[in-house]
Short mmCIF file of C-alpha atoms in Angstrom, two decimals:
data_model
loop_
_atom_site.label_atom_id
_atom_site.label_comp_id
_atom_site.label_asym_id
_atom_site.label_seq_id
_atom_site.Cartn_x
_atom_site.Cartn_y
_atom_site.Cartn_z
CA MET A 1 0.13 0.05 0.07
CA GLU A 2 1.32 2.91 -0.87
CA ILE A 3 1.94 5.93 1.70
CA THR A 4 0.61 9.09 0.49
CA TYR A 5 -1.38 12.20 2.80
CA GLU A 6 -4.79 10.68 1.99
CA THR A 7 -3.51 7.62 3.99
CA THR A 8 -1.25 9.06 6.58
CA TYR A 9 -4.33 11.73 7.56
CA ARG A 10 -7.31 8.69 7.61
CA ARG A 11 -4.55 7.16 10.14
CA LYS A 12 -4.04 9.85 12.30
CA LYS A 13 -7.57 10.50 12.09
CA TYR A 14 -9.04 7.49 13.56
CA PHE A 15 -5.93 4.86 14.88
CA LEU A 16 -6.01 8.49 17.97
CA PRO A 17 -9.39 8.50 18.99
CA ASP A 18 -9.73 5.21 18.28
CA ALA A 19 -7.25 4.77 20.60
CA ALA A 20 -7.72 6.75 22.91
CA SER A 21 -11.07 5.78 23.45
CA LEU A 22 -9.81 2.66 24.80
CA VAL A 23 -6.45 3.84 26.88
CA PHE A 24 -8.17 6.22 29.08
CA PRO A 25 -10.95 3.80 30.76
CA ILE A 26 -8.31 0.99 30.88
CA ALA A 27 -5.89 3.54 32.11
CA VAL A 28 -8.87 4.24 34.54
CA GLN A 29 -9.20 0.94 35.77
CA ASN A 30 -5.56 0.35 36.17
CA LEU A 31 -5.64 3.52 38.41
CA ILE A 32 -8.89 2.34 40.84
CA SER A 33 -7.43 -0.89 41.19
CA THR A 34 -3.94 0.52 42.16
CA ALA A 35 -5.91 3.12 44.52
CA VAL A 36 -7.28 -0.73 45.90
CA SER A 37 -3.67 -1.92 46.58
CA SER A 38 -2.60 1.43 48.01
CA ALA A 39 -5.58 0.96 50.48
CA ASP A 40 -4.92 -2.74 51.45
CA VAL A 41 -1.26 -1.73 51.95
CA ILE A 42 -2.42 1.29 54.00
CA MET A 43 -5.07 -0.55 56.60
CA VAL A 44 -3.42 -4.14 56.44
CA GLY A 45 -0.13 -2.01 57.62
CA TYR A 46 -1.99 -0.49 60.47
CA VAL A 47 -2.78 -4.44 61.66
CA GLY A 48 1.32 -4.44 62.24
CA GLN A 49 4.60 -4.98 59.66
CA ASP A 50 4.09 -8.34 59.98
CA ALA A 51 0.54 -8.43 58.81
CA LEU A 52 1.87 -6.33 56.11
CA SER A 53 4.63 -9.05 54.91
CA ALA A 54 2.07 -11.54 56.02
CA VAL A 55 -0.89 -10.56 53.44
CA SER A 56 2.05 -9.13 50.67
CA LEU A 57 3.61 -13.04 50.26
CA ALA A 58 -0.01 -14.67 49.96
CA ASN A 59 -1.07 -12.51 47.76
CA GLN A 60 1.93 -13.75 45.18
CA VAL A 61 0.17 -16.53 45.32
CA GLN A 62 -3.04 -14.52 43.70
CA PHE A 63 -0.02 -12.29 41.30
CA ILE A 64 0.61 -15.82 39.92
CA LEU A 65 -2.96 -16.75 39.07
CA SER A 66 -3.32 -13.24 37.50
CA LEU A 67 -0.46 -13.84 35.28
CA VAL A 68 -1.89 -17.50 34.24
CA TYR A 69 -5.31 -15.07 33.19
CA ALA A 70 -3.32 -12.35 31.37
CA GLY A 71 -1.39 -15.55 29.60
CA VAL A 72 -4.92 -17.38 28.80
CA SER A 73 -6.85 -13.46 28.57
CA SER A 74 -4.05 -12.55 25.88
CA GLY A 75 -4.37 -15.38 23.31
CA ALA A 76 -8.22 -14.62 23.42
CA ALA A 77 -7.03 -11.72 22.78
CA MET A 78 -4.82 -11.83 20.00
CA LEU A 79 -7.50 -14.10 18.10
CA SER A 80 -11.06 -12.17 18.90
CA ALA A 81 -9.36 -8.51 18.21
CA GLN A 82 -8.99 -9.90 15.04
CA TYR A 83 -12.06 -11.32 14.19
CA TRP A 84 -13.84 -8.42 15.50
CA GLY A 85 -12.07 -6.50 12.62
CA ARG A 86 -14.22 -8.84 10.77
CA GLN A 87 -17.28 -8.81 12.73
CA ASP A 88 -17.20 -12.29 13.17
CA THR A 89 -19.04 -12.76 16.26
CA ARG A 90 -19.69 -16.26 16.14
CA SER A 91 -15.67 -17.02 16.31
CA ILE A 92 -15.37 -14.87 19.09
CA GLU A 93 -17.74 -16.68 21.20
CA ARG A 94 -16.45 -20.11 20.65
CA ILE A 95 -13.29 -18.32 21.61
CA LEU A 96 -14.56 -17.42 24.68
CA GLY A 97 -15.96 -20.67 25.54
CA ILE A 98 -11.47 -22.07 24.86
CA ALA A 99 -10.75 -19.59 27.23
CA LEU A 100 -13.03 -19.91 30.07
CA ARG A 101 -12.00 -24.01 30.03
CA PHE A 102 -8.36 -23.13 30.65
CA SER A 103 -9.24 -20.63 33.16
CA MET A 104 -11.83 -22.48 35.57
CA GLY A 105 -9.68 -25.41 35.27
CA ILE A 106 -6.76 -23.63 36.78
CA SER A 107 -8.77 -21.85 39.64
CA PHE A 108 -10.17 -24.87 40.74
CA PHE A 109 -6.51 -25.95 41.80
CA PHE A 110 -5.38 -22.73 42.49
CA PHE A 111 -8.76 -22.63 45.48
CA LEU A 112 -7.35 -25.90 46.36
CA LEU A 113 -3.57 -25.03 47.04
CA ALA A 114 -4.45 -21.54 49.49
CA CYS A 115 -7.73 -23.28 50.85
CA PHE A 116 -5.98 -26.74 51.66
CA PHE A 117 -2.57 -26.16 52.08
CA PRO A 118 -2.17 -22.88 52.71
CA ASN A 119 0.99 -23.34 55.02
CA ALA A 120 3.39 -25.02 52.13
CA VAL A 121 2.21 -22.34 50.15
CA MET A 122 3.69 -19.86 52.65
CA MET A 123 6.67 -22.15 53.18
CA VAL A 124 8.10 -21.77 49.72
CA PHE A 125 8.05 -17.72 50.51
CA THR A 126 9.84 -17.21 53.96
CA ASP A 127 11.08 -19.68 57.06
CA ASP A 128 9.28 -16.63 59.20
CA LYS A 129 6.58 -18.29 61.30
CA ALA A 130 4.87 -15.51 62.61
CA LEU A 131 4.23 -14.93 58.14
CA ILE A 132 3.67 -18.13 58.18
CA ALA A 133 0.55 -18.02 60.13
CA GLY A 134 -0.60 -14.74 59.12
CA GLY A 135 -0.25 -15.48 55.50
CA SER A 136 -2.20 -19.13 56.27
CA VAL A 137 -4.86 -17.22 57.93
CA TYR A 138 -5.70 -15.57 54.58
CA LEU A 139 -5.31 -17.73 51.98
CA ARG A 140 -7.69 -20.07 53.96
CA THR A 141 -10.25 -17.19 52.81
CA ILE A 142 -9.42 -15.57 49.89
CA GLY A 143 -9.38 -18.82 48.04
CA LEU A 144 -12.95 -18.77 47.10
CA SER A 145 -12.37 -15.53 45.34
CA TYR A 146 -10.02 -17.12 42.59
CA LEU A 147 -13.20 -19.16 41.40
CA PHE A 148 -15.16 -16.12 40.86
CA MET A 149 -12.16 -14.19 38.75
CA GLY A 150 -11.80 -17.74 37.13
CA PHE A 151 -15.14 -16.06 35.39
CA SER A 152 -15.27 -12.59 35.40
CA GLN A 153 -11.62 -11.66 34.34
CA ILE A 154 -11.83 -13.91 30.77
CA TYR A 155 -15.54 -12.20 30.10
CA LEU A 156 -14.02 -8.44 30.79
CA CYS A 157 -11.66 -9.14 28.38
CA ILE A 158 -13.21 -10.45 25.86
CA MET A 159 -15.82 -7.08 25.93
CA ARG A 160 -12.68 -5.19 26.50
CA SER A 161 -10.63 -6.34 23.08
CA ILE A 162 -14.86 -5.98 21.30
CA GLU A 163 -14.23 -2.52 22.51
CA ARG A 164 -17.33 -2.49 25.36
CA VAL A 165 -13.82 -0.72 27.62
CA PHE A 166 -16.00 1.53 29.42
CA PHE A 167 -18.77 -1.52 30.95
CA SER A 168 -14.96 -3.49 32.00
CA MET A 169 -14.04 -0.29 33.81
CA TRP A 170 -17.24 0.20 35.16
CA THR A 171 -17.65 -3.27 36.49
CA PHE A 172 -14.08 -4.06 37.72
CA GLY A 173 -13.33 -0.58 39.12
CA SER A 174 -16.86 -0.88 41.06
CA ALA A 175 -16.08 -4.37 42.69
CA LEU A 176 -12.33 -2.65 43.85
CA LEU A 177 -13.55 0.20 44.88
CA LEU A 178 -16.19 -2.28 47.27
CA ASN A 179 -13.62 -3.68 48.24
CA ILE A 180 -12.51 -0.63 50.12
CA PHE A 181 -14.73 -0.30 52.16
CA LEU A 182 -15.46 -3.88 52.74
CA ASN A 183 -11.57 -4.12 53.65
CA ALA A 184 -12.35 -0.90 56.18
CA VAL A 185 -15.17 -2.61 57.80
CA PHE A 186 -13.86 -6.20 58.13
CA ILE A 187 -10.08 -5.28 59.38
CA PHE A 188 -11.40 -2.51 61.94
CA GLY A 189 -14.81 -3.47 62.98
CA LEU A 190 -17.12 -0.86 61.45
CA LEU A 191 -20.68 -0.69 61.63
CA GLY A 192 -20.60 -3.07 65.19
CA LEU A 193 -19.07 -6.32 63.50
CA PRO A 194 -16.42 -7.47 65.13
CA LYS A 195 -12.62 -7.18 64.08
CA LEU A 196 -11.13 -9.78 61.50
CA GLY A 197 -7.60 -8.33 60.75
CA ILE A 198 -5.93 -10.09 58.28
CA ALA A 199 -8.84 -12.59 57.56
CA GLY A 200 -11.07 -10.08 56.98
CA ALA A 201 -9.41 -8.11 54.16
CA ALA A 202 -9.57 -11.73 52.89
CA LEU A 203 -13.14 -11.97 53.11
CA ALA A 204 -13.49 -8.29 51.98
CA THR A 205 -11.89 -9.59 48.42
CA VAL A 206 -13.62 -12.59 47.90
CA LEU A 207 -17.04 -10.14 48.53
CA ALA A 208 -16.58 -7.91 46.14
CA ARG A 209 -15.53 -11.48 43.45
CA GLY A 210 -18.42 -12.58 44.09
CA ILE A 211 -20.16 -9.67 43.11
CA GLU A 212 -18.01 -8.85 39.52
CA CYS A 213 -18.74 -12.41 38.78
CA THR A 214 -22.26 -12.21 39.21
CA VAL A 215 -22.73 -8.98 37.64
CA CYS A 216 -20.69 -10.35 34.38
CA LEU A 217 -23.27 -13.16 34.46
CA ALA A 218 -26.76 -10.98 34.78
CA ASP A 219 -24.49 -9.51 31.39
CA ALA A 220 -23.84 -11.84 29.69
CA ALA A 221 -27.65 -12.71 29.82
CA ARG A 222 -28.43 -10.34 28.13
CA PHE A 223 -25.84 -8.81 25.77
CA GLN A 224 -26.56 -9.86 22.38
CA THR A 225 -23.75 -9.21 20.41
CA VAL A 226 -21.27 -11.87 21.58
CA ARG A 227 -23.09 -13.60 23.67
CA PHE A 228 -22.09 -16.85 26.34
CA ARG A 229 -23.36 -19.63 25.68
CA PHE A 230 -22.93 -22.03 28.48
CA ARG A 231 -22.10 -25.21 25.79
CA SER A 232 -19.69 -22.91 24.40
CA ILE A 233 -17.26 -23.95 27.00
CA PHE A 234 -17.33 -27.78 25.55
CA GLU A 235 -17.75 -26.86 22.16
CA LYS A 236 -15.16 -28.58 19.55
CA ASN A 237 -13.44 -25.79 17.01
CA LYS A 238 -10.60 -28.05 16.03
CA LEU A 239 -9.24 -24.61 13.86
CA LEU A 240 -10.31 -22.55 16.18
CA PHE A 241 -8.81 -24.53 19.27
CA ARG A 242 -5.05 -25.18 17.69
CA ASP A 243 -5.28 -21.67 16.86
CA PHE A 244 -6.14 -20.26 20.63
CA LEU A 245 -3.64 -22.69 21.73
CA LYS A 246 -0.39 -21.64 19.35
CA TYR A 247 -1.23 -18.15 20.05
CA ALA A 248 -2.65 -18.57 23.78
CA LEU A 249 0.20 -20.86 25.06
CA PRO A 250 3.28 -18.70 24.54
CA ALA A 251 1.87 -15.85 25.96
CA PHE A 252 0.29 -18.27 28.67
CA GLY A 253 4.05 -19.23 29.33
CA ASN A 254 5.52 -15.59 29.04
CA GLU A 255 3.29 -14.60 31.81
CA VAL A 256 4.40 -17.29 33.92
CA VAL A 257 8.08 -17.61 33.09
CA TRP A 258 8.12 -13.36 33.72
CA GLY A 259 5.57 -13.76 36.87
CA VAL A 260 6.70 -16.48 38.59
CA ALA A 261 10.45 -15.27 38.22
CA PHE A 262 8.94 -12.07 39.03
CA SER A 263 7.47 -14.05 43.11
CA THR A 264 11.09 -15.53 43.41
CA TYR A 265 12.19 -12.03 43.21
CA SER A 266 9.67 -11.77 46.71
CA ILE A 267 11.01 -15.07 47.64
CA ILE A 268 14.55 -13.21 47.38
CA MET A 269 13.64 -10.33 49.71
CA GLY A 270 11.23 -12.13 52.33
CA HIS A 271 14.64 -14.23 53.08
CA LEU A 272 16.12 -10.95 53.64
CA GLY A 273 14.18 -10.22 56.07
CA SER A 274 10.25 -8.85 57.54
CA ASP A 275 12.72 -5.21 56.91
CA MET A 276 13.17 -5.80 53.31
CA VAL A 277 9.24 -7.75 52.89
CA ALA A 278 7.32 -4.90 54.13
CA ALA A 279 9.20 -1.92 52.23
CA ASN A 280 8.20 -4.07 48.67
CA SER A 281 5.63 -4.08 49.78
CA VAL A 282 4.60 -0.41 49.42
CA VAL A 283 6.64 0.20 46.45
CA VAL A 284 4.91 -1.73 44.47
CA VAL A 285 1.79 0.43 44.92
CA ALA A 286 4.06 3.77 43.85
CA ARG A 287 5.35 1.43 40.33
CA ASN A 288 1.68 0.89 39.82
CA LEU A 289 0.84 3.91 40.08
CA GLY A 290 4.31 5.24 37.68
CA THR A 291 2.99 2.44 34.55
CA VAL A 292 -1.26 3.12 34.91
CA LEU A 293 -1.07 5.08 31.72
CA CYS A 294 2.09 2.59 30.16
CA PHE A 295 -0.35 -0.71 30.88
CA GLY A 296 -3.34 1.15 29.18
CA ILE A 297 -1.60 2.38 26.06
CA ALA A 298 -0.37 -1.56 25.66
CA ASN A 299 -3.80 -2.50 26.01
CA GLY A 300 -5.79 -0.65 24.38
CA GLY A 301 -3.02 -0.43 21.87
CA ALA A 302 -2.75 -4.21 21.38
CA ILE A 303 -6.94 -4.21 20.40
CA CYS A 304 -6.69 -0.93 17.92
CA LEU A 305 -3.79 -2.90 16.38
CA GLY A 306 -5.22 -5.79 16.39
CA LYS A 307 -8.69 -4.54 14.38
CA GLN A 308 -6.15 -2.88 12.03
CA LEU A 309 -4.98 -6.81 11.09
CA GLY A 310 -7.52 -8.72 11.52
CA ASP A 311 -9.28 -6.31 8.89
CA GLY A 312 -5.91 -6.58 6.44
CA HIS A 313 -4.53 -2.79 6.88
CA LEU A 314 -1.10 -4.19 7.38
CA GLU A 315 0.61 -0.52 6.42
CA GLU A 316 -1.43 1.51 8.41
CA ALA A 317 -1.24 -1.06 11.29
CA ARG A 318 2.25 -0.97 11.57
CA GLN A 319 3.04 3.00 11.41
CA SER A 320 0.25 3.26 14.24
CA ALA A 321 2.98 0.84 15.65
CA SER A 322 5.40 3.30 15.40
CA ARG A 323 3.11 5.79 17.37
CA LEU A 324 2.45 3.68 20.19
CA CYS A 325 5.79 3.49 20.29
CA ARG A 326 6.78 7.07 20.74
CA ILE A 327 3.70 7.64 23.25
CA THR A 328 4.92 5.42 25.51
CA LEU A 329 8.01 6.59 26.20
CA LEU A 330 6.40 9.73 26.90
CA SER A 331 4.24 7.97 29.73
CA GLY A 332 6.91 5.92 30.75
CA ILE A 333 9.15 9.44 31.53
CA LEU A 334 5.93 10.52 33.47
CA GLY A 335 5.65 7.50 35.26
CA GLY A 336 9.04 7.66 36.59
CA LEU A 337 8.08 11.51 37.20
CA LEU A 338 5.24 10.80 39.66
CA ILE A 339 6.88 8.10 41.27
CA LEU A 340 8.95 10.71 42.33
CA LEU A 341 6.28 13.55 43.07
CA VAL A 342 4.62 11.44 44.99
CA ARG A 343 7.22 9.97 47.14
CA PRO A 344 6.88 11.97 50.41
CA LEU A 345 3.58 10.28 50.44
CA ILE A 346 4.60 7.01 50.26
CA LEU A 347 7.42 7.66 52.30
CA GLN A 348 3.88 8.44 55.01
CA MET A 349 1.46 5.35 54.61
CA VAL A 350 1.90 2.89 57.12
CA PRO A 351 4.62 2.75 59.96
CA LEU A 352 7.93 0.52 59.42
CA THR A 353 10.88 0.60 61.17
CA PRO A 354 13.55 3.38 60.66
CA THR A 355 15.10 0.12 58.43
CA ALA A 356 12.18 -1.14 56.72
CA ALA A 357 12.07 3.21 55.77
CA SER A 358 15.32 3.28 54.48
CA TYR A 359 14.95 0.67 52.30
CA LEU A 360 11.56 2.09 50.99
CA THR A 361 13.65 5.51 50.15
CA GLY A 362 16.00 3.49 47.54
CA MET A 363 13.94 1.57 45.83
CA LEU A 364 11.17 4.44 44.60
CA PHE A 365 13.97 6.24 43.72
CA ILE A 366 15.28 3.23 41.69
CA ASN A 367 11.36 2.14 40.22
CA ALA A 368 12.09 5.84 38.90
CA TYR A 369 13.51 4.86 36.14
CA TYR A 370 12.55 0.64 36.62
CA VAL A 371 8.99 1.76 34.85
CA LEU A 372 10.89 3.61 31.55
CA GLY A 373 11.73 -0.18 30.67
CA GLN A 374 9.00 -2.13 31.70
CA ALA A 375 6.29 0.94 30.10
CA ILE A 376 8.84 0.00 26.41
CA ASN A 377 8.69 -3.72 27.49
CA THR A 378 5.25 -4.16 28.09
CA THR A 379 3.73 -1.70 25.08
CA VAL A 380 6.08 -3.53 21.82
CA ILE A 381 5.92 -7.22 23.50
CA CYS A 382 2.15 -7.41 25.07
CA GLY A 383 0.88 -4.90 22.54
CA ILE A 384 2.12 -4.79 19.71
CA PHE A 385 3.97 -8.26 19.01
CA ARG A 386 0.27 -9.80 20.17
CA SER A 387 -1.64 -8.16 18.21
CA GLY A 388 0.00 -9.58 14.86
CA GLY A 389 -0.27 -13.52 16.89
CA ASP A 390 3.48 -13.10 17.95
CA SER A 391 3.62 -14.68 21.76
CA ARG A 392 6.40 -16.42 21.23
CA PHE A 393 8.81 -14.14 21.34
CA GLY A 394 8.11 -12.53 24.77
CA PHE A 395 8.01 -15.95 26.29
CA VAL A 396 11.36 -16.84 24.60
CA CYS A 397 13.16 -13.98 25.67
CA ASP A 398 11.83 -13.38 29.19
CA PHE A 399 12.56 -16.91 29.64
CA VAL A 400 16.73 -16.58 29.24
CA ASN A 401 16.78 -12.54 30.56
CA MET A 402 14.71 -13.64 34.24
CA TRP A 403 16.13 -17.16 34.41
CA LEU A 404 19.27 -17.76 32.66
CA VAL A 405 20.64 -14.24 34.51
CA PHE A 406 18.64 -12.76 36.96
CA VAL A 407 17.50 -15.30 39.23
CA PRO A 408 20.12 -17.45 39.38
CA LEU A 409 22.27 -13.79 39.54
CA GLY A 410 19.89 -12.93 42.68
CA PHE A 411 20.17 -15.91 44.38
CA LEU A 412 24.25 -15.72 44.41
CA CYS A 413 24.81 -11.75 45.36
CA ALA A 414 21.60 -12.48 48.46
CA PHE A 415 23.07 -15.91 49.40
CA VAL A 416 26.56 -17.29 47.77
CA PHE A 417 28.10 -13.51 47.68
CA ARG A 418 25.85 -11.99 50.70
CA LEU A 419 25.54 -8.22 49.40
CA PRO A 420 23.94 -6.41 51.27
CA PRO A 421 19.33 -5.98 50.72
CA MET A 422 19.48 -2.75 48.86
CA TRP A 423 22.59 -4.51 46.41
CA VAL A 424 20.71 -7.31 45.60
CA TYR A 425 17.76 -4.85 45.07
CA VAL A 426 19.25 -2.79 42.13
CA ILE A 427 20.85 -5.77 40.69
CA LEU A 428 17.34 -7.56 40.24
CA SER A 429 15.32 -4.39 38.88
CA LEU A 430 18.06 -4.01 35.78
CA ASP A 431 16.20 -6.95 34.28
CA GLU A 432 14.53 -4.54 31.77
CA PHE A 433 16.83 -2.87 30.39
CA LEU A 434 19.13 -6.08 30.19
CA LYS A 435 16.18 -6.86 26.68
CA LEU A 436 15.42 -4.18 25.41
CA PRO A 437 18.01 -3.95 23.25
CA VAL A 438 16.76 -7.31 21.83
CA VAL A 439 12.75 -5.85 21.99
CA TYR A 440 13.79 -3.08 19.78
CA HIS A 441 16.06 -5.38 17.00
CA HIS A 442 12.71 -7.52 16.89
CA TYR A 443 10.79 -5.21 16.99
CA LYS A 444 12.63 -3.60 12.96
CA SER A 445 12.07 -6.95 12.26
CA GLU A 446 8.49 -6.89 11.65
CA LYS A 447 7.50 -10.46 11.89
CA TRP A 448 4.64 -9.97 14.45
CA LEU A 449 2.58 -7.49 11.65
CA ASN A 450 0.39 -10.68 10.81
CA ASN A 451 -3.79 -10.96 10.18
CA ILE A 452 -4.22 -14.54 11.70
CA THR A 453 -7.85 -15.11 10.84
CA ARG A 454 -9.36 -17.95 9.04
CA ASP A 455 -12.49 -18.20 7.20
CA LEU A 456 -14.44 -20.54 10.05
#
């Protein structure tokens, strides 16, 4: 396709408004999620530093599970966005059924682990008996929420991929805001209820996720454009199932490889002392705040690029991807500046020991630059590459980068060389920047520029 002033004008005229209409609600959803995490940290922090550390480590289970959902969702979103570009809604319904088959089965497995083997799970992350006891109480209750999330997370992902981003934002956002309110009620014993502490935080999450799932089921019963059919979970379609495995399994593997490695970082820090765990629990909130816009750009941009590719407009998709990269670079710089601006507020979020507070100060400065690398890699790998079905590259890249380099290096620095905790943290925070040149080279190769739809 020849690039003319007319096609350039059309691309700018339609792509940027479409992307902005998707990025804004997704960014708001991410912001609400970060706000809830902040509220959790603040409220649990007032129960005590050990409670904060225990919940932080116990939530690594949900963190891993959320990455499983992200992997399954990515495969579903890759296909759904491109079929949405072709307006093939029946294929999207089949994709929803295939994705739910995976997510519900995995959710049930994590439910069993959390509710029936919580001590064994906590012993993976720490050898501190107080943290194991507190985390086990939390896991026994929150495990039920995993069953609700198995449906709602996939359903909301499919709704986003067909551009129902405002429904997704309001449903997800309302559940999280309800979670804040219920946290306060159950943790501190408001409205005449007993103080439940850590168990109260878990109960609040279960109720909020249950209501979120109920809203999704009610919507599925009335929404006609893309219908949820219970029988589609068991429906066989060899071509779509094969395509789903082809694109979802590498994305799933990528999320798990990255997520388990990131949780391994937490394991390393969990054995460096409660102060390190507490500081890391707080700095995660700052990092999430700094990447709110970046992740919105990655998710919203992937939907728009997927539509263009599915509709056969490959040259327009290539130019749109270039614009996304430039916008992401700016958003990453702004995210780092935001962390520096809110640093005084973050330092006052929860009462910490002097040692934990000193760790937190250093971590905030480190994350001010870390979010730039994370923003660029997330947009390119999870947004641009996956929009064209190229999910394998991210899996291989993160496996080599994290499991062959940084996880072994972290263990060596912490337990063999016995470096100070902050030096270990600095070294682990270099992972995003090591892979930047490789990601850039693959982007320029344009191997991700594909239409992956079929005539079914």
